[in-house]
């Protein structure tokens, strides 16, 4: 499938999902659910293999790289926040990363997931390239890890408003750190809705969670598996 | 004009992507290129090598449209037929519950111990 057609189709359906979400706030219209679903439907009807679509989507996937780099901007703009809260941020994210790995492991046992699912799932809270690296380190299936990372992102941005309501979370710091910690870049994108401070905290949590999880993956996970 | 500015700035941000690729290759840094690039742009801004106005509009666009760049990977899920099995459904449940636990506990800890000057 040609790159032009794929980009236009994807961008058009993405704009549509974004437009609908401004009118009705119903989780099924989330751009990461609604748009992929319509694309899958379209390529199935047109009898196009998913790999052909993916081959034409390189421009869009490529932009994920510069997009992660772009998060340096809100961090720089709120440098004073970083300096002031660096200790709290590091401790919070360290605890969060351990909770993420241990809860994935425990729940996977409870739900009797097969071993390659279980291992591939452990780094699901961190950003895609890092998660794939941890997955490879610990003997998981990186391709499966990408799927789990995406599902985590979707879950995270869908449940965030209810979680914050349930636990009576008011501060931008708590919202931002929780989003970046639990739902990586997709969570950080959600944090834009809560403000620039929340975005900064979320970015810091996302980067730090990635780095900490890599270290945990190399040092601690092998002790348990 | 705005679209053109955004476009140029997005192209400019690629400089950091390529620098990061080079550094990662030369020093075999155990971090992904994008995270190294993030640090490079951050320090370039801190040391005044790059002015905020040079990248801000492009960066804002990239961050705002981030979900668009994830869509192809989400479409790629159809290649994993395992997801449409009991294992797959259980896996999605594990992810949902796990994300709830991580998000809830992180937010709760911060809200509880954030101190007297919350942001």
PDB file of C-alpha atoms in Angstrom, chain A:
ATOM      1  CA  UNK A   1       0.000   0.000   0.000  1.00  0.00           C
ATOM      2  CA  UNK A   2       1.477   3.347  -0.825  1.00  0.00           C
ATOM      3  CA  UNK A   3       2.724   5.627   1.879  1.00  0.00           C
ATOM      4  CA  UNK A   4       0.608   8.555   0.679  1.00  0.00           C
ATOM      5  CA  UNK A   5      -2.653   6.603   0.806  1.00  0.00           C
ATOM      6  CA  UNK A   6      -1.884   5.084   4.225  1.00  0.00           C
ATOM      7  CA  UNK A   7      -0.919   8.434   5.720  1.00  0.00           C
ATOM      8  CA  UNK A   8      -4.026  10.204   4.386  1.00  0.00           C
ATOM      9  CA  UNK A   9      -6.370   7.360   5.435  1.00  0.00           C
ATOM     10  CA  UNK A  10      -4.860   7.159   8.931  1.00  0.00           C
ATOM     11  CA  UNK A  11      -4.723  10.919   9.428  1.00  0.00           C
ATOM     12  CA  UNK A  12      -8.289  11.368   8.214  1.00  0.00           C
ATOM     13  CA  UNK A  13      -9.726   8.696  10.508  1.00  0.00           C
ATOM     14  CA  UNK A  14      -7.599  10.037  13.387  1.00  0.00           C
ATOM     15  CA  UNK A  15      -9.011  13.574  12.881  1.00  0.00           C
ATOM     16  CA  UNK A  16     -12.498  12.081  12.781  1.00  0.00           C
ATOM     17  CA  UNK A  17     -11.936  10.288  16.120  1.00  0.00           C
ATOM     18  CA  UNK A  18     -10.503  13.480  17.640  1.00  0.00           C
ATOM     19  CA  UNK A  19     -13.478  15.471  16.358  1.00  0.00           C
ATOM     20  CA  UNK A  20     -15.984  12.985  17.773  1.00  0.00           C
ATOM     21  CA  UNK A  21     -14.260  12.970  21.187  1.00  0.00           C
ATOM     22  CA  UNK A  22     -14.724  16.738  21.422  1.00  0.00           C
ATOM     23  CA  UNK A  23     -18.498  16.195  20.978  1.00  0.00           C
ATOM     24  CA  UNK A  24     -19.111  13.040  23.005  1.00  0.00           C
ATOM     25  CA  UNK A  25     -16.875  11.678  25.728  1.00  0.00           C
ATOM     26  CA  UNK A  26     -17.396   7.968  25.215  1.00  0.00           C
ATOM     27  CA  UNK A  27     -14.305   5.765  25.667  1.00  0.00           C
ATOM     28  CA  UNK A  28     -14.872   3.730  22.474  1.00  0.00           C
ATOM     29  CA  UNK A  29     -14.159   6.839  20.384  1.00  0.00           C
ATOM     30  CA  UNK A  30     -10.645   7.139  21.863  1.00  0.00           C
ATOM     31  CA  UNK A  31      -8.337   7.780  18.846  1.00  0.00           C
ATOM     32  CA  UNK A  32      -6.259   4.710  19.740  1.00  0.00           C
ATOM     33  CA  UNK A  33      -9.329   2.440  19.692  1.00  0.00           C
ATOM     34  CA  UNK A  34     -11.713   3.959  17.168  1.00  0.00           C
ATOM     35  CA  UNK A  35      -9.160   4.755  14.435  1.00  0.00           C
ATOM     36  CA  UNK A  36      -7.314   1.394  14.463  1.00  0.00           C
ATOM     37  CA  UNK A  37     -10.693  -0.404  14.503  1.00  0.00           C
ATOM     38  CA  UNK A  38     -11.881   1.511  11.412  1.00  0.00           C
ATOM     39  CA  UNK A  39      -8.547   0.934   9.667  1.00  0.00           C
ATOM     40  CA  UNK A  40      -8.680  -2.801  10.393  1.00  0.00           C
ATOM     41  CA  UNK A  41     -12.238  -2.832   9.041  1.00  0.00           C
ATOM     42  CA  UNK A  42     -11.205  -0.904   5.917  1.00  0.00           C
ATOM     43  CA  UNK A  43      -8.212  -3.064   5.060  1.00  0.00           C
ATOM     44  CA  UNK A  44     -10.209  -6.230   5.740  1.00  0.00           C
ATOM     45  CA  UNK A  45     -12.959  -5.099   3.365  1.00  0.00           C
ATOM     46  CA  UNK A  46     -10.396  -4.097   0.726  1.00  0.00           C
ATOM     47  CA  UNK A  47      -8.591  -7.396   1.290  1.00  0.00           C
ATOM     48  CA  UNK A  48      -5.284  -5.716   2.110  1.00  0.00           C
ATOM     49  CA  UNK A  49      -2.919  -7.658   4.417  1.00  0.00           C
ATOM     50  CA  UNK A  50      -2.055  -5.802   7.645  1.00  0.00           C
ATOM     51  CA  UNK A  51       1.657  -5.991   6.780  1.00  0.00           C
ATOM     52  CA  UNK A  52       1.020  -4.039   3.558  1.00  0.00           C
ATOM     53  CA  UNK A  53      -0.683  -1.331   5.568  1.00  0.00           C
ATOM     54  CA  UNK A  54       2.163  -1.280   8.093  1.00  0.00           C
ATOM     55  CA  UNK A  55       4.754  -1.024   5.318  1.00  0.00           C
ATOM     56  CA  UNK A  56       3.028   2.158   4.150  1.00  0.00           C
ATOM     57  CA  UNK A  57       2.803   3.601   7.651  1.00  0.00           C
ATOM     58  CA  UNK A  58       6.533   4.151   8.163  1.00  0.00           C
ATOM     59  CA  UNK A  59       6.269   7.958   8.077  1.00  0.00           C
ATOM     60  CA  UNK A  60       3.760   7.998  10.932  1.00  0.00           C
ATOM     61  CA  UNK A  61       5.608   5.424  13.034  1.00  0.00           C
ATOM     62  CA  UNK A  62       8.854   7.262  12.404  1.00  0.00           C
ATOM     63  CA  UNK A  63       7.463  10.476  13.920  1.00  0.00           C
ATOM     64  CA  UNK A  64       7.142   8.698  17.268  1.00  0.00           C
ATOM     65  CA  UNK A  65      10.915   9.236  17.678  1.00  0.00           C
ATOM     66  CA  UNK A  66      10.925  13.047  17.346  1.00  0.00           C
ATOM     67  CA  UNK A  67       7.697  13.120  19.407  1.00  0.00           C
ATOM     68  CA  UNK A  68       9.424  11.508  22.405  1.00  0.00           C
ATOM     69  CA  UNK A  69      12.360  13.930  21.994  1.00  0.00           C
ATOM     70  CA  UNK A  70       9.870  16.824  21.958  1.00  0.00           C
ATOM     71  CA  UNK A  71       8.988  16.136  25.589  1.00  0.00           C
ATOM     72  CA  UNK A  72      12.314  17.811  26.489  1.00  0.00           C
ATOM     73  CA  UNK A  73      10.503  21.121  25.888  1.00  0.00           C
ATOM     74  CA  UNK A  74       7.950  21.014  28.752  1.00  0.00           C
ATOM     75  CA  UNK A  75      10.646  19.662  31.087  1.00  0.00           C
ATOM     76  CA  UNK A  76      12.935  22.572  30.186  1.00  0.00           C
ATOM     77  CA  UNK A  77      10.130  25.112  30.580  1.00  0.00           C
ATOM     78  CA  UNK A  78       9.514  23.857  34.108  1.00  0.00           C
ATOM     79  CA  UNK A  79      13.091  23.376  35.189  1.00  0.00           C
ATOM     80  CA  UNK A  80      12.401  24.914  38.608  1.00  0.00           C
ATOM     81  CA  UNK A  81       9.820  22.177  39.307  1.00  0.00           C
ATOM     82  CA  UNK A  82      12.332  19.497  38.417  1.00  0.00           C
ATOM     83  CA  UNK A  83      14.977  20.975  40.714  1.00  0.00           C
ATOM     84  CA  UNK A  84      12.551  21.422  43.582  1.00  0.00           C
ATOM     85  CA  UNK A  85      10.953  17.961  43.502  1.00  0.00           C
ATOM     86  CA  UNK A  86      13.699  15.742  42.143  1.00  0.00           C
ATOM     87  CA  UNK A  87      13.920  13.608  45.315  1.00  0.00           C
ATOM     88  CA  UNK A  88      10.179  13.002  45.563  1.00  0.00           C
ATOM     89  CA  UNK A  89       9.971  12.231  41.850  1.00  0.00           C
ATOM     90  CA  UNK A  90      12.758   9.640  41.975  1.00  0.00           C
ATOM     91  CA  UNK A  91      11.345   7.876  45.058  1.00  0.00           C
ATOM     92  CA  UNK A  92       7.788   7.854  43.669  1.00  0.00           C
ATOM     93  CA  UNK A  93       8.867   6.449  40.319  1.00  0.00           C
ATOM     94  CA  UNK A  94      11.095   3.829  41.937  1.00  0.00           C
ATOM     95  CA  UNK A  95       8.137   2.611  44.031  1.00  0.00           C
ATOM     96  CA  UNK A  96       5.832   2.825  40.998  1.00  0.00           C
ATOM     97  CA  UNK A  97       8.198   0.788  38.825  1.00  0.00           C
ATOM     98  CA  UNK A  98       8.450  -1.958  41.423  1.00  0.00           C
ATOM     99  CA  UNK A  99       4.649  -1.962  41.851  1.00  0.00           C
ATOM    100  CA  UNK A 100       4.276  -2.184  38.051  1.00  0.00           C
ATOM    101  CA  UNK A 101       6.522  -5.229  37.688  1.00  0.00           C
ATOM    102  CA  UNK A 102       5.312  -7.040  40.823  1.00  0.00           C
ATOM    103  CA  UNK A 103       1.609  -6.425  40.056  1.00  0.00           C
ATOM    104  CA  UNK A 104       2.036  -7.613  36.446  1.00  0.00           C
ATOM    105  CA  UNK A 105       3.770 -10.748  37.710  1.00  0.00           C
ATOM    106  CA  UNK A 106       1.224 -11.450  40.456  1.00  0.00           C
ATOM    107  CA  UNK A 107      -1.834 -10.819  38.275  1.00  0.00           C
ATOM    108  CA  UNK A 108      -0.358 -12.903  35.456  1.00  0.00           C
ATOM    109  CA  UNK A 109      -0.030 -15.810  37.895  1.00  0.00           C
ATOM    110  CA  UNK A 110      -3.584 -15.343  39.180  1.00  0.00           C
ATOM    111  CA  UNK A 111      -4.957 -15.288  35.619  1.00  0.00           C
ATOM    112  CA  UNK A 112      -2.711 -18.212  34.648  1.00  0.00           C
ATOM    113  CA  UNK A 113      -1.019 -16.553  31.710  1.00  0.00           C
ATOM    114  CA  UNK A 114       1.470 -18.620  29.753  1.00  0.00           C
ATOM    115  CA  UNK A 115       5.101 -17.898  30.463  1.00  0.00           C
ATOM    116  CA  UNK A 116       5.913 -16.006  27.255  1.00  0.00           C
ATOM    117  CA  UNK A 117       2.894 -13.763  27.887  1.00  0.00           C
ATOM    118  CA  UNK A 118       3.933 -13.223  31.497  1.00  0.00           C
ATOM    119  CA  UNK A 119       7.530 -12.271  30.734  1.00  0.00           C
ATOM    120  CA  UNK A 120       6.584 -10.091  27.757  1.00  0.00           C
ATOM    121  CA  UNK A 121       4.148  -8.239  29.980  1.00  0.00           C
ATOM    122  CA  UNK A 122       6.494  -7.210  32.800  1.00  0.00           C
ATOM    123  CA  UNK A 123       7.819  -3.998  31.142  1.00  0.00           C
ATOM    124  CA  UNK A 124       4.421  -2.941  29.717  1.00  0.00           C
ATOM    125  CA  UNK A 125       4.273   0.357  31.680  1.00  0.00           C
ATOM    126  CA  UNK A 126       7.257   1.949  29.944  1.00  0.00           C
ATOM    127  CA  UNK A 127       7.727   3.546  26.559  1.00  0.00           C
ATOM    128  CA  UNK A 128       7.887   1.199  23.537  1.00  0.00           C
ATOM    129  CA  UNK A 129      11.609   1.166  22.606  1.00  0.00           C
ATOM    130  CA  UNK A 130      12.656   0.691  26.243  1.00  0.00           C
ATOM    131  CA  UNK A 131      10.010  -1.951  26.902  1.00  0.00           C
ATOM    132  CA  UNK A 132      11.236  -3.963  23.907  1.00  0.00           C
ATOM    133  CA  UNK A 133      14.744  -3.821  25.268  1.00  0.00           C
ATOM    134  CA  UNK A 134      13.691  -5.095  28.709  1.00  0.00           C
ATOM    135  CA  UNK A 135      11.585  -7.786  27.051  1.00  0.00           C
ATOM    136  CA  UNK A 136      14.584  -8.995  25.085  1.00  0.00           C
ATOM    137  CA  UNK A 137      16.831  -8.876  28.167  1.00  0.00           C
ATOM    138  CA  UNK A 138      14.488 -11.047  30.211  1.00  0.00           C
ATOM    139  CA  UNK A 139      13.630 -13.545  27.456  1.00  0.00           C
ATOM    140  CA  UNK A 140      10.217 -12.202  26.448  1.00  0.00           C
ATOM    141  CA  UNK A 141       8.798 -11.676  22.954  1.00  0.00           C
ATOM    142  CA  UNK A 142       9.414  -7.992  22.017  1.00  0.00           C
ATOM    143  CA  UNK A 143       6.636  -7.953  19.386  1.00  0.00           C
ATOM    144  CA  UNK A 144       4.134  -9.125  21.999  1.00  0.00           C
ATOM    145  CA  UNK A 145       5.479  -6.525  24.418  1.00  0.00           C
ATOM    146  CA  UNK A 146       4.612  -3.750  21.908  1.00  0.00           C
ATOM    147  CA  UNK A 147       1.019  -4.988  21.882  1.00  0.00           C
ATOM    148  CA  UNK A 148       0.886  -4.969  25.700  1.00  0.00           C
ATOM    149  CA  UNK A 149       2.474  -1.495  25.849  1.00  0.00           C
ATOM    150  CA  UNK A 150      -0.183  -0.126  23.477  1.00  0.00           C
ATOM    151  CA  UNK A 151      -3.043  -1.770  25.416  1.00  0.00           C
ATOM    152  CA  UNK A 152      -1.568  -0.353  28.641  1.00  0.00           C
ATOM    153  CA  UNK A 153      -1.524   3.130  27.119  1.00  0.00           C
ATOM    154  CA  UNK A 154      -5.143   2.866  26.001  1.00  0.00           C
ATOM    155  CA  UNK A 155      -6.264   1.501  29.422  1.00  0.00           C
ATOM    156  CA  UNK A 156      -4.295   4.209  31.215  1.00  0.00           C
ATOM    157  CA  UNK A 157      -5.767   7.134  29.360  1.00  0.00           C
ATOM    158  CA  UNK A 158      -9.283   5.674  29.584  1.00  0.00           C
ATOM    159  CA  UNK A 159      -9.262   4.988  33.340  1.00  0.00           C
ATOM    160  CA  UNK A 160      -7.301   8.093  34.438  1.00  0.00           C
ATOM    161  CA  UNK A 161     -10.308  10.379  35.084  1.00  0.00           C
ATOM    162  CA  UNK A 162     -12.085   7.699  37.184  1.00  0.00           C
ATOM    163  CA  UNK A 163      -8.920   6.791  39.110  1.00  0.00           C
ATOM    164  CA  UNK A 164      -8.281  10.435  40.005  1.00  0.00           C
ATOM    165  CA  UNK A 165     -11.892  10.838  41.104  1.00  0.00           C
ATOM    166  CA  UNK A 166     -11.861   7.613  43.148  1.00  0.00           C
ATOM    167  CA  UNK A 167      -8.674   8.513  45.049  1.00  0.00           C
ATOM    168  CA  UNK A 168      -9.575  12.239  45.243  1.00  0.00           C
ATOM    169  CA  UNK A 169      -6.419  13.275  43.381  1.00  0.00           C
ATOM    170  CA  UNK A 170      -6.219  17.051  42.973  1.00  0.00           C
ATOM    171  CA  UNK A 171      -2.605  18.045  42.366  1.00  0.00           C
ATOM    172  CA  UNK A 172      -1.008  18.249  38.936  1.00  0.00           C
ATOM    173  CA  UNK A 173       2.042  16.558  40.454  1.00  0.00           C
ATOM    174  CA  UNK A 174       0.128  13.430  41.472  1.00  0.00           C
ATOM    175  CA  UNK A 175      -1.804  13.239  38.187  1.00  0.00           C
ATOM    176  CA  UNK A 176       1.282  13.781  36.058  1.00  0.00           C
ATOM    177  CA  UNK A 177       3.534  11.325  37.875  1.00  0.00           C
ATOM    178  CA  UNK A 178       0.796   8.675  37.921  1.00  0.00           C
ATOM    179  CA  UNK A 179       0.079   9.033  34.182  1.00  0.00           C
ATOM    180  CA  UNK A 180       3.717   8.953  33.096  1.00  0.00           C
ATOM    181  CA  UNK A 181       4.497   6.103  35.461  1.00  0.00           C
ATOM    182  CA  UNK A 182       1.564   3.866  34.554  1.00  0.00           C
ATOM    183  CA  UNK A 183       0.918   4.693  30.883  1.00  0.00           C
ATOM    184  CA  UNK A 184       4.180   6.001  29.367  1.00  0.00           C
ATOM    185  CA  UNK A 185       3.918   8.360  26.368  1.00  0.00           C
ATOM    186  CA  UNK A 186       0.179   7.784  25.868  1.00  0.00           C
ATOM    187  CA  UNK A 187      -0.384   8.767  29.506  1.00  0.00           C
ATOM    188  CA  UNK A 188       1.839  11.799  29.027  1.00  0.00           C
ATOM    189  CA  UNK A 189      -0.295  12.795  26.065  1.00  0.00           C
ATOM    190  CA  UNK A 190      -3.348  12.535  28.340  1.00  0.00           C
ATOM    191  CA  UNK A 191      -1.544  14.735  30.892  1.00  0.00           C
ATOM    192  CA  UNK A 192      -1.656  17.620  28.359  1.00  0.00           C
ATOM    193  CA  UNK A 193      -5.345  17.914  29.300  1.00  0.00           C
ATOM    194  CA  UNK A 194      -4.470  18.514  32.949  1.00  0.00           C
ATOM    195  CA  UNK A 195      -1.943  21.288  32.269  1.00  0.00           C
ATOM    196  CA  UNK A 196       1.707  22.008  31.560  1.00  0.00           C
ATOM    197  CA  UNK A 197       2.910  21.062  35.051  1.00  0.00           C
ATOM    198  CA  UNK A 198       1.151  17.717  34.835  1.00  0.00           C
ATOM    199  CA  UNK A 199       2.802  17.162  31.444  1.00  0.00           C
ATOM    200  CA  UNK A 200       6.228  17.940  32.884  1.00  0.00           C
ATOM    201  CA  UNK A 201       5.769  15.556  35.809  1.00  0.00           C
ATOM    202  CA  UNK A 202       4.412  12.932  33.453  1.00  0.00           C
ATOM    203  CA  UNK A 203       7.403  13.273  31.108  1.00  0.00           C
ATOM    204  CA  UNK A 204       9.835  12.986  34.009  1.00  0.00           C
ATOM    205  CA  UNK A 205       8.012   9.913  35.325  1.00  0.00           C
ATOM    206  CA  UNK A 206       7.948   8.339  31.848  1.00  0.00           C
ATOM    207  CA  UNK A 207      11.689   8.790  31.243  1.00  0.00           C
ATOM    208  CA  UNK A 208      12.684   7.811  34.756  1.00  0.00           C
ATOM    209  CA  UNK A 209      10.378   4.764  34.838  1.00  0.00           C
ATOM    210  CA  UNK A 210      11.982   3.594  31.599  1.00  0.00           C
ATOM    211  CA  UNK A 211      15.504   3.931  32.935  1.00  0.00           C
ATOM    212  CA  UNK A 212      14.665   2.359  36.314  1.00  0.00           C
ATOM    213  CA  UNK A 213      12.801  -0.550  34.698  1.00  0.00           C
ATOM    214  CA  UNK A 214      15.791  -1.253  32.426  1.00  0.00           C
ATOM    215  CA  UNK A 215      18.011  -1.448  35.503  1.00  0.00           C
ATOM    216  CA  UNK A 216      15.479  -3.599  37.395  1.00  0.00           C
ATOM    217  CA  UNK A 217      15.165  -5.780  34.295  1.00  0.00           C
ATOM    218  CA  UNK A 218      18.904  -6.388  34.125  1.00  0.00           C
ATOM    219  CA  UNK A 219      19.486  -6.803  37.864  1.00  0.00           C
ATOM    220  CA  UNK A 220      16.378  -8.014  39.695  1.00  0.00           C
ATOM    221  CA  UNK A 221      14.009  -9.721  37.271  1.00  0.00           C
ATOM    222  CA  UNK A 222      16.545 -12.515  36.506  1.00  0.00           C
ATOM    223  CA  UNK A 223      16.614 -13.335  40.250  1.00  0.00           C
ATOM    224  CA  UNK A 224      12.924 -14.258  40.194  1.00  0.00           C
ATOM    225  CA  UNK A 225      12.471 -15.902  36.830  1.00  0.00           C
TER     226      UNK A 225
END
